[in-house]
Every structure is written in structure tokens, then in C-alpha cells.
Amino acid sequence: MTGVIRVLLAEDMHMIRAALTALLRLEPDIEVAGEVTRGDEIVPAALRLRPDVAIVDIDLPVLDGITAAASLRSELPSCRILVLTALGRPGQVRRALEAGIQAFLVKDAPGERLADAVRRTAAGLRVLDPELVASALQYGESPLTPRETTVLREAARGSSAEDISARLHLSAGTVRNYLTSAITKTGARNKIDAIRIAEDAGWL
């Protein structure tokens, strides 16, 4: 592509967002067209601003970055997506790959790689860290049932068994059974460990 690359930045941590914006504004061919802090704000902002590239953090509030990015691909196919991720969360990269996203930047990558990654993404090229992708592909499909996943996700938000039972219209005993099953299937020591394993694998 030619001309200035318009970028939409989706990052909820203020210091990281400010640093990314500052780095991009040093580039004469890149313009930060807008910034959002929540996943559910990405599609409305993109439809309004029409960016060439959306830089999307995976861990966003309200709506996670992968789900938001998948919606953006559907609503505005002309907008390329560059996902920000951490090396410690390869399962999330696998989820993003399955969603058709092919550009990733590790959060602790050197600053000079950011502009290059944006240009490559805008040109429709793949931006993949081989180590990151190899780690992501080692995770298989989730062993959890949809209901176990929902219950474990609620538990990850800090909800008690009683809260989850009221929200999902299940008995507290049934909720505990789902949690026990999730712990067993993930090979975890306890509920907290099961949540960590499932999040790292991209199953939640």
C-alpha cells in the first residue's frame, strides 16, 4: 500500500498505550487515528475511523482481543489486525490463529520492531514469531465441555459457587461438580491452578 498508514490502537494499560503511540508518532508514514481501551469499543471505532491496521492487545476488558479481532475481520475486512501478546500465553496465539489472525507482536519486542510490524501487517504480510507459533501449536483442543468452560470462566472472575449457580440457574452442588471435573481434566492441583492452566492454554 502507499501513503500514510492509519492505525487504531486497542490497549487498556495507559503507560503501554502511551508508549506505543509515542513510538508510532515518530514514523512519518504512520498515523495513530484513534485509541480505545476496551474490546467492545474496537469495531465501532474502526467503522468510524476506517484504519488500515488495528493493533489489538489480547487481554482487554469487557471483550477479549481475540473475539473483538474476529468481529473486526468480519465487519471491516479491509482493516488488517496486529495482535499484541505475551510469550507466556501461547494458547491465546493458537486461538488467534484459528480465528484467521496472522500478525503478532510480542509485547516485550524491541521498540524498532513495532513500525516494521505495522508496515508488514498493512501490506498483508504475516508477522509471526516462530518461537511463539511453535509454542502455540503445542496446545491441543480444550478438554473442557462448554459448561465446564463457562463455570471455570466465572470462577476466574472471582465468582463463588453460589454466585455462579444463581447466574447459570444451576445448583451449587452441580457447579462444584463442574469445577471438580475441570480441575481433573486440566491436571490441576486446585481451582486456581485449573484457571491458570486453562488461561495459559487459551481455553477460557
XYZ file of C-alpha atoms in Angstrom:
204
model
C 0.000 0.000 0.000
C 1.073 3.619 -0.424
C 0.589 6.753 1.627
C 0.130 7.100 5.380
C -0.903 4.014 7.349
C -3.786 4.818 9.696
C -3.668 2.846 12.945
C -6.282 2.120 15.611
C -4.673 1.179 18.927
C -6.572 -1.025 21.403
C -4.717 -1.273 24.722
C -6.167 -0.841 28.209
C -2.933 -0.138 30.113
C -2.298 3.610 29.937
C 1.508 3.520 30.102
C 1.809 0.859 27.405
C -0.703 2.640 25.169
C 1.126 5.949 25.597
C 4.471 4.322 24.810
C 3.126 2.622 21.682
C 1.511 5.835 20.495
C 4.721 7.787 21.064
C 6.762 5.247 19.102
C 4.332 5.235 16.180
C 4.188 9.031 16.012
C 7.920 9.080 15.304
C 7.212 7.431 11.942
C 6.349 9.787 9.058
C 4.282 7.142 7.265
C 2.171 6.052 10.256
C -0.706 7.960 11.858
C -2.458 6.977 15.111
C -6.039 7.590 14.034
C -7.585 6.563 17.358
C -7.201 4.745 20.651
C -9.609 2.520 22.609
C -9.258 0.774 25.948
C -11.910 -1.972 25.740
C -12.556 -4.822 23.357
C -16.168 -3.831 22.708
C -15.023 -0.400 21.503
C -12.853 -1.750 18.667
C -15.453 -2.411 15.962
C -17.436 0.852 16.451
C -14.207 2.873 16.442
C -12.889 1.066 13.361
C -16.124 1.582 11.444
C -15.943 5.282 12.290
C -12.212 5.853 11.711
C -11.543 3.327 8.907
C -7.967 2.465 9.959
C -5.631 0.396 7.795
C -4.294 -1.536 10.795
C -5.724 -2.261 14.244
C -3.168 -3.043 16.954
C -5.093 -5.182 19.430
C -3.969 -6.333 22.867
C -5.240 -9.844 23.634
C -6.104 -9.032 27.260
C -8.774 -6.348 27.008
C -11.679 -5.711 29.392
C -15.361 -6.329 28.531
C -14.497 -8.235 25.323
C -11.196 -10.058 24.853
C -8.948 -9.013 21.994
C -9.277 -12.236 20.003
C -13.084 -12.142 19.973
C -13.018 -8.439 19.124
C -10.472 -9.010 16.357
C -12.582 -11.773 14.829
C -15.574 -9.411 14.787
C -13.450 -6.703 13.211
C -12.336 -9.065 10.427
C -15.997 -9.714 9.657
C -17.219 -6.111 9.922
C -14.284 -4.355 8.254
C -12.225 -6.813 6.154
C -10.034 -4.011 4.778
C -8.569 -3.405 8.238
C -5.548 -5.610 8.978
C -5.036 -6.792 12.549
C -1.790 -6.916 14.529
C -2.211 -8.729 17.835
C -0.096 -7.868 20.878
C 0.643 -10.885 23.041
C 2.975 -12.207 25.702
C 5.337 -15.146 25.265
C 3.827 -16.775 28.340
C 0.370 -17.112 26.758
C 0.900 -19.265 23.650
C -2.560 -20.797 23.906
C -4.059 -17.425 23.115
C -1.976 -17.235 19.955
C -3.385 -20.599 18.896
C -6.890 -19.202 19.368
C -5.988 -16.154 17.293
C -4.506 -18.312 14.521
C -7.712 -20.343 14.439
C -9.634 -17.071 14.122
C -7.630 -16.248 10.997
C -5.341 -13.598 12.515
C -1.835 -13.843 11.057
C 0.102 -10.938 12.558
C 1.518 -10.988 16.088
C 3.928 -8.819 18.017
C 5.357 -9.919 21.349
C 4.799 -7.195 23.937
C 8.421 -7.084 25.036
C 9.791 -6.884 21.484
C 12.275 -4.055 20.793
C 10.574 -0.776 20.001
C 12.014 -0.570 16.497
C 10.101 -3.699 15.538
C 6.739 -2.026 16.073
C 6.766 0.217 12.993
C 8.116 -2.604 10.827
C 5.368 -4.917 12.081
C 2.718 -2.277 11.303
C 4.053 -1.798 7.762
C 4.205 -5.544 7.122
C 0.700 -6.030 8.502
C -0.662 -3.176 6.373
C 0.897 -4.823 3.317
C -0.949 -8.048 4.098
C 2.177 -9.937 5.142
C 2.346 -12.404 8.011
C 4.104 -11.191 11.141
C 4.813 -14.334 13.134
C 7.395 -15.077 15.793
C 8.498 -18.695 15.063
C 9.043 -19.472 18.751
C 5.638 -18.069 19.650
C 3.838 -20.052 16.962
C 5.684 -23.271 17.824
C 4.666 -22.860 21.463
C 1.092 -22.106 20.475
C 0.751 -25.206 18.336
C 1.772 -27.495 21.188
C -1.626 -26.959 22.804
C -4.445 -29.189 21.611
C -8.150 -28.576 21.740
C -9.669 -27.825 25.109
C -10.639 -30.946 27.105
C -13.368 -28.948 28.824
C -17.037 -29.095 27.887
C -18.771 -25.782 27.101
C -20.471 -25.832 30.516
C -17.197 -26.560 32.347
C -15.572 -23.729 30.427
C -18.355 -21.315 31.381
C -18.205 -22.278 35.059
C -14.406 -22.029 35.176
C -14.519 -18.661 33.408
C -16.981 -17.378 36.008
C -14.724 -18.687 38.769
C -11.789 -16.860 37.153
C -13.757 -13.630 37.580
C -13.891 -14.264 41.322
C -17.457 -15.570 41.498
C -18.287 -18.046 44.250
C -20.072 -21.343 43.573
C -23.251 -19.765 44.926
C -22.902 -16.733 42.640
C -22.259 -18.973 39.623
C -25.215 -21.218 40.457
C -27.558 -18.214 40.628
C -26.224 -16.745 37.377
C -26.349 -20.021 35.426
C -29.501 -21.390 37.084
C -27.675 -24.451 38.411
C -27.463 -25.888 41.906
C -24.314 -25.035 43.890
C -23.526 -28.762 44.005
C -23.655 -29.001 40.219
C -21.342 -26.007 39.906
C -18.863 -27.652 42.290
C -19.043 -30.833 40.235
C -18.200 -28.901 37.070
C -15.274 -27.240 38.841
C -14.004 -30.590 40.110
C -14.253 -32.036 36.606
C -12.361 -29.034 35.167
C -9.619 -29.474 37.768
C -9.285 -33.154 36.871
C -9.271 -32.603 33.105
C -6.636 -29.867 33.244
C -4.436 -31.881 35.580
C -4.549 -29.045 38.082
C -3.984 -29.152 41.848
C -6.947 -26.924 42.645
C -9.373 -24.388 41.169
C -6.815 -21.571 40.991
C -4.331 -23.850 39.235
C -7.031 -25.001 36.793
C -7.828 -21.390 35.923
C -4.155 -20.618 35.317
C -3.651 -23.691 33.116
C -6.816 -23.026 31.107
C -5.960 -19.343 30.606
C -2.397 -20.117 29.529
C -3.719 -22.664 27.044
C -6.250 -20.210 25.629
C -9.207 -22.345 26.678
C -11.018 -19.572 28.568
